[in-house]
PDB file of C-alpha atoms in Angstrom:
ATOM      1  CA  UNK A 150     -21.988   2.175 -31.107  1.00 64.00           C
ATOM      2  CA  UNK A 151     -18.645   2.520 -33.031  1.00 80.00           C
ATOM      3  CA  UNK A 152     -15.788   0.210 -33.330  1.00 80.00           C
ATOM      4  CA  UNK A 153     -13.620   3.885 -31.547  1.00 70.00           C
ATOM      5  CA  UNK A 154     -16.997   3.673 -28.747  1.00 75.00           C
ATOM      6  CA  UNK A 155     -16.018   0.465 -28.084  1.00 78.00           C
ATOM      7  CA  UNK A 156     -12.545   0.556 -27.557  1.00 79.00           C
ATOM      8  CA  UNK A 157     -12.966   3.607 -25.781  1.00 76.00           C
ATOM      9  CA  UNK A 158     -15.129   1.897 -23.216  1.00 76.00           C
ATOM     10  CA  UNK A 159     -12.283  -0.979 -22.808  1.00 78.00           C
ATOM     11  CA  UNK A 160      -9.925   0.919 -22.038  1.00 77.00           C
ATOM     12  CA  UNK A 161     -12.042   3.427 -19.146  1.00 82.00           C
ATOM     13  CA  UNK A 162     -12.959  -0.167 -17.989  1.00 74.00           C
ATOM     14  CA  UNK A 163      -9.283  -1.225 -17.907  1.00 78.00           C
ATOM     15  CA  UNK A 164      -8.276   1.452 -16.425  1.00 77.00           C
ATOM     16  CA  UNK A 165     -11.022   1.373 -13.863  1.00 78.00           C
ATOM     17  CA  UNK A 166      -9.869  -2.292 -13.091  1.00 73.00           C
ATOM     18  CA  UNK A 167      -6.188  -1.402 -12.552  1.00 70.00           C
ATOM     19  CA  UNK A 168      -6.799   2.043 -10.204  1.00 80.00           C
ATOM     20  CA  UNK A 169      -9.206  -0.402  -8.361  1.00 84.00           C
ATOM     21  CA  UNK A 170      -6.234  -3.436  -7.953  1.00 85.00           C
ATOM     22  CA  UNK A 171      -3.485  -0.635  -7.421  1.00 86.00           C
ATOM     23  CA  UNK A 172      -5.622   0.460  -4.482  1.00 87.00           C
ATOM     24  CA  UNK A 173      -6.289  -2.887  -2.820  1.00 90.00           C
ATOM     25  CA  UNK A 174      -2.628  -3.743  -3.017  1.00 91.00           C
ATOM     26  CA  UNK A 175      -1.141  -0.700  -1.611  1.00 92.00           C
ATOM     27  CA  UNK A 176      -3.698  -0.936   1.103  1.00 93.00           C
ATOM     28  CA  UNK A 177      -2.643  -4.509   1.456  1.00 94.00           C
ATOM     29  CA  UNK A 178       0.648  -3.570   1.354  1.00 95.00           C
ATOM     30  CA  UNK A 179       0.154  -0.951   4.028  1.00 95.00           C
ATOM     31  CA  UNK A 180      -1.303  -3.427   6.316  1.00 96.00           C
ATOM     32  CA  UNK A 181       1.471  -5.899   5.969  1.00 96.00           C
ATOM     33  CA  UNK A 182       3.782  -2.842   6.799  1.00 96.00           C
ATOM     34  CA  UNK A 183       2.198  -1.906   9.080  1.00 96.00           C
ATOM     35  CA  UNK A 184       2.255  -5.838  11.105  1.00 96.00           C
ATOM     36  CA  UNK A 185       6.304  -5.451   9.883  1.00 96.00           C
ATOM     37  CA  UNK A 186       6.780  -2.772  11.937  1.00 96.00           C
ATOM     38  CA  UNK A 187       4.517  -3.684  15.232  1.00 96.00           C
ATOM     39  CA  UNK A 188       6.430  -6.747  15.235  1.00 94.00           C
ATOM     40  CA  UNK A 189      10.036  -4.321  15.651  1.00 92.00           C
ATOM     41  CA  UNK A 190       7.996  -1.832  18.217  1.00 93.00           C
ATOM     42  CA  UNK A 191       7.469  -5.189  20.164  1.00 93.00           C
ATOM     43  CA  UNK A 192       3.593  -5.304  19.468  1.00 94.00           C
ATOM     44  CA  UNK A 193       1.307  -8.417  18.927  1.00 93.00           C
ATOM     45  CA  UNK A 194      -2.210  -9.634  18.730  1.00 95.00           C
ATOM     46  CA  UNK A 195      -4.944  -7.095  18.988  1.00 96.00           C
ATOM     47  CA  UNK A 196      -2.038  -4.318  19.413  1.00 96.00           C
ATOM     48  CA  UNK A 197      -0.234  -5.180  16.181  1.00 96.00           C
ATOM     49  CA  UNK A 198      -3.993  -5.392  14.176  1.00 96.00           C
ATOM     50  CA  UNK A 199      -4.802  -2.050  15.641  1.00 96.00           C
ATOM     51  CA  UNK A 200      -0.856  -0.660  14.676  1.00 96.00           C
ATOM     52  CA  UNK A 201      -1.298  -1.763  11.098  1.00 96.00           C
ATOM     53  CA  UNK A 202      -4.810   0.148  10.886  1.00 96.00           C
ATOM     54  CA  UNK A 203      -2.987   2.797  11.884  1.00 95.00           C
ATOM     55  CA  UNK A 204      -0.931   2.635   9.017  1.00 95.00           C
ATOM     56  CA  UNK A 205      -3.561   1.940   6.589  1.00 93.00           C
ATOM     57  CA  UNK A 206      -5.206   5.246   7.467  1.00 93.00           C
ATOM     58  CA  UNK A 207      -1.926   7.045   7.415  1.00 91.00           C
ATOM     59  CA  UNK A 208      -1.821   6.663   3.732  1.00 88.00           C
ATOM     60  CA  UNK A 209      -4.918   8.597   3.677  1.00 87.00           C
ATOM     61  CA  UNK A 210      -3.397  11.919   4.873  1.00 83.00           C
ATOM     62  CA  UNK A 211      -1.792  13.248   1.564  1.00 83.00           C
ATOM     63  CA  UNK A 212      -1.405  11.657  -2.434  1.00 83.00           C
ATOM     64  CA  UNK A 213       1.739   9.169  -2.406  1.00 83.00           C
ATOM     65  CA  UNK A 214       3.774   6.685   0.065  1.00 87.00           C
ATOM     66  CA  UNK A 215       5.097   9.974   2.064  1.00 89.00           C
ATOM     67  CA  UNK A 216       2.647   9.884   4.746  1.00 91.00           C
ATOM     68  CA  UNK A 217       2.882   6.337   5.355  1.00 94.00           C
ATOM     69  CA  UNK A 218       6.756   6.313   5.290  1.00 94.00           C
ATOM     70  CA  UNK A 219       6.900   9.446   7.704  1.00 93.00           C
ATOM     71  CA  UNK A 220       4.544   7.463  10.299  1.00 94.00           C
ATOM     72  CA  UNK A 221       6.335   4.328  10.456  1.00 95.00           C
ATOM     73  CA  UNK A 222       9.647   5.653  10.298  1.00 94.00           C
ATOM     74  CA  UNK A 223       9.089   7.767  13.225  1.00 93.00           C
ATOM     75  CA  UNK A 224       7.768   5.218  14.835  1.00 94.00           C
ATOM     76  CA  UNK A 225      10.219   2.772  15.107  1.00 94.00           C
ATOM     77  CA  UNK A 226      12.727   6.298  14.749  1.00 93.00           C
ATOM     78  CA  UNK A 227      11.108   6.422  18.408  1.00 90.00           C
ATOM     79  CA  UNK A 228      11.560   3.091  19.631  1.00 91.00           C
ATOM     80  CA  UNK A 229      15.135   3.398  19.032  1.00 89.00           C
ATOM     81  CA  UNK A 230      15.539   1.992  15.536  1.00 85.00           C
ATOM     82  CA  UNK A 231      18.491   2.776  14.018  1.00 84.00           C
ATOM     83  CA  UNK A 232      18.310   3.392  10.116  1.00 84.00           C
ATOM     84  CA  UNK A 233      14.625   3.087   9.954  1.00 87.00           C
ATOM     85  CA  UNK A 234      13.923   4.881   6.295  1.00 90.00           C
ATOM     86  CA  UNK A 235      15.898   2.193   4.655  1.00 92.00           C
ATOM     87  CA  UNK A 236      14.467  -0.500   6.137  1.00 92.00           C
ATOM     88  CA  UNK A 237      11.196   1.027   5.632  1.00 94.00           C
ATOM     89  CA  UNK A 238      11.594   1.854   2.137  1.00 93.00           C
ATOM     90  CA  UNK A 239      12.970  -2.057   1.242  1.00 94.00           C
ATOM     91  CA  UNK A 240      10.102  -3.283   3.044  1.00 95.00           C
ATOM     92  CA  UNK A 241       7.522  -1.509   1.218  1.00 94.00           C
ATOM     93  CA  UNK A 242       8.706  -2.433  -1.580  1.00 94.00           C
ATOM     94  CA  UNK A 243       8.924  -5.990  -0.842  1.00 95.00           C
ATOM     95  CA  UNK A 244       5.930  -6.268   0.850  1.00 95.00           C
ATOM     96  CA  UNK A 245       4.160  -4.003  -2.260  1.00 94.00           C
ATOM     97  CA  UNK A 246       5.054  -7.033  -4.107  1.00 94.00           C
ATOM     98  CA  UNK A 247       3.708  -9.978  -2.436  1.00 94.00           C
ATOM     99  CA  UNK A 248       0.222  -7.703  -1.927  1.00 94.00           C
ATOM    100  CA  UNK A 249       0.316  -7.947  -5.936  1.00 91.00           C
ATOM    101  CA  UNK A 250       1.108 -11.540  -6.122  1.00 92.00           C
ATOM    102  CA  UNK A 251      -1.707 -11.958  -3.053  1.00 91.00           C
ATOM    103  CA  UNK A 252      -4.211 -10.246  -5.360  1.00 88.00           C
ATOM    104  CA  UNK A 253      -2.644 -11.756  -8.686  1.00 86.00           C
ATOM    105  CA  UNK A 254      -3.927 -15.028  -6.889  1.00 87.00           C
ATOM    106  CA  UNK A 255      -7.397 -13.934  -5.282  1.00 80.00           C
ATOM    107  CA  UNK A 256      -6.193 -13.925  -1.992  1.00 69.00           C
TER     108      UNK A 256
END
């Protein structure tokens, strides 16, 4: 192999590596959203677990955060939340964060 073989090979791999962390954080991310938001529809326990699969297999629908951002804002929209797409969108990013830092850590 060549030195360019090489290096081409390190950076598929890298770039592997980061699709594959991008994807368990936003699906970590999604989760934690979705417990966020069962906690403001009143859910917990089992109910909440099941809520945030829910939004986990939202984000499945289309490409993007739209799908999961239409679900839980018309959610709690539905529950008689005020303002939910702000508080949405601040919360996914926050939580997008700590599900990097979780992963960062190997948790």
């Amino acid at each position: 192999m060549t030195t360019f073989d090489n290096r081409k090979d390190a950076f598929e791999n890298k770039f592997a590596h980061d699709e594959e962390l991008r994807f368990k954080a936003t699906a970590r991310r999604n989760k934690l959203l979705g417990l966020w938001a069962a906690e403001k529809l009143g859910k917990s326990g089992a109910d909440a677990e099941a809520y945030a699969k829910s939004v986990v297999m939202a984000d499945f629908e289309e490409a993007g955060d739209d799908d999961v951002m239409r679900k839980v804002r018309a959610d709690l929209e539905g529950a008689g939340v005020a303002n939910a797409e702000p508080q949405v969108r601040a919360a996914m990013q926050d939580l997008m964060a700590k599900a990097v830092a979780a992963i960062q850590a190997g948790q």
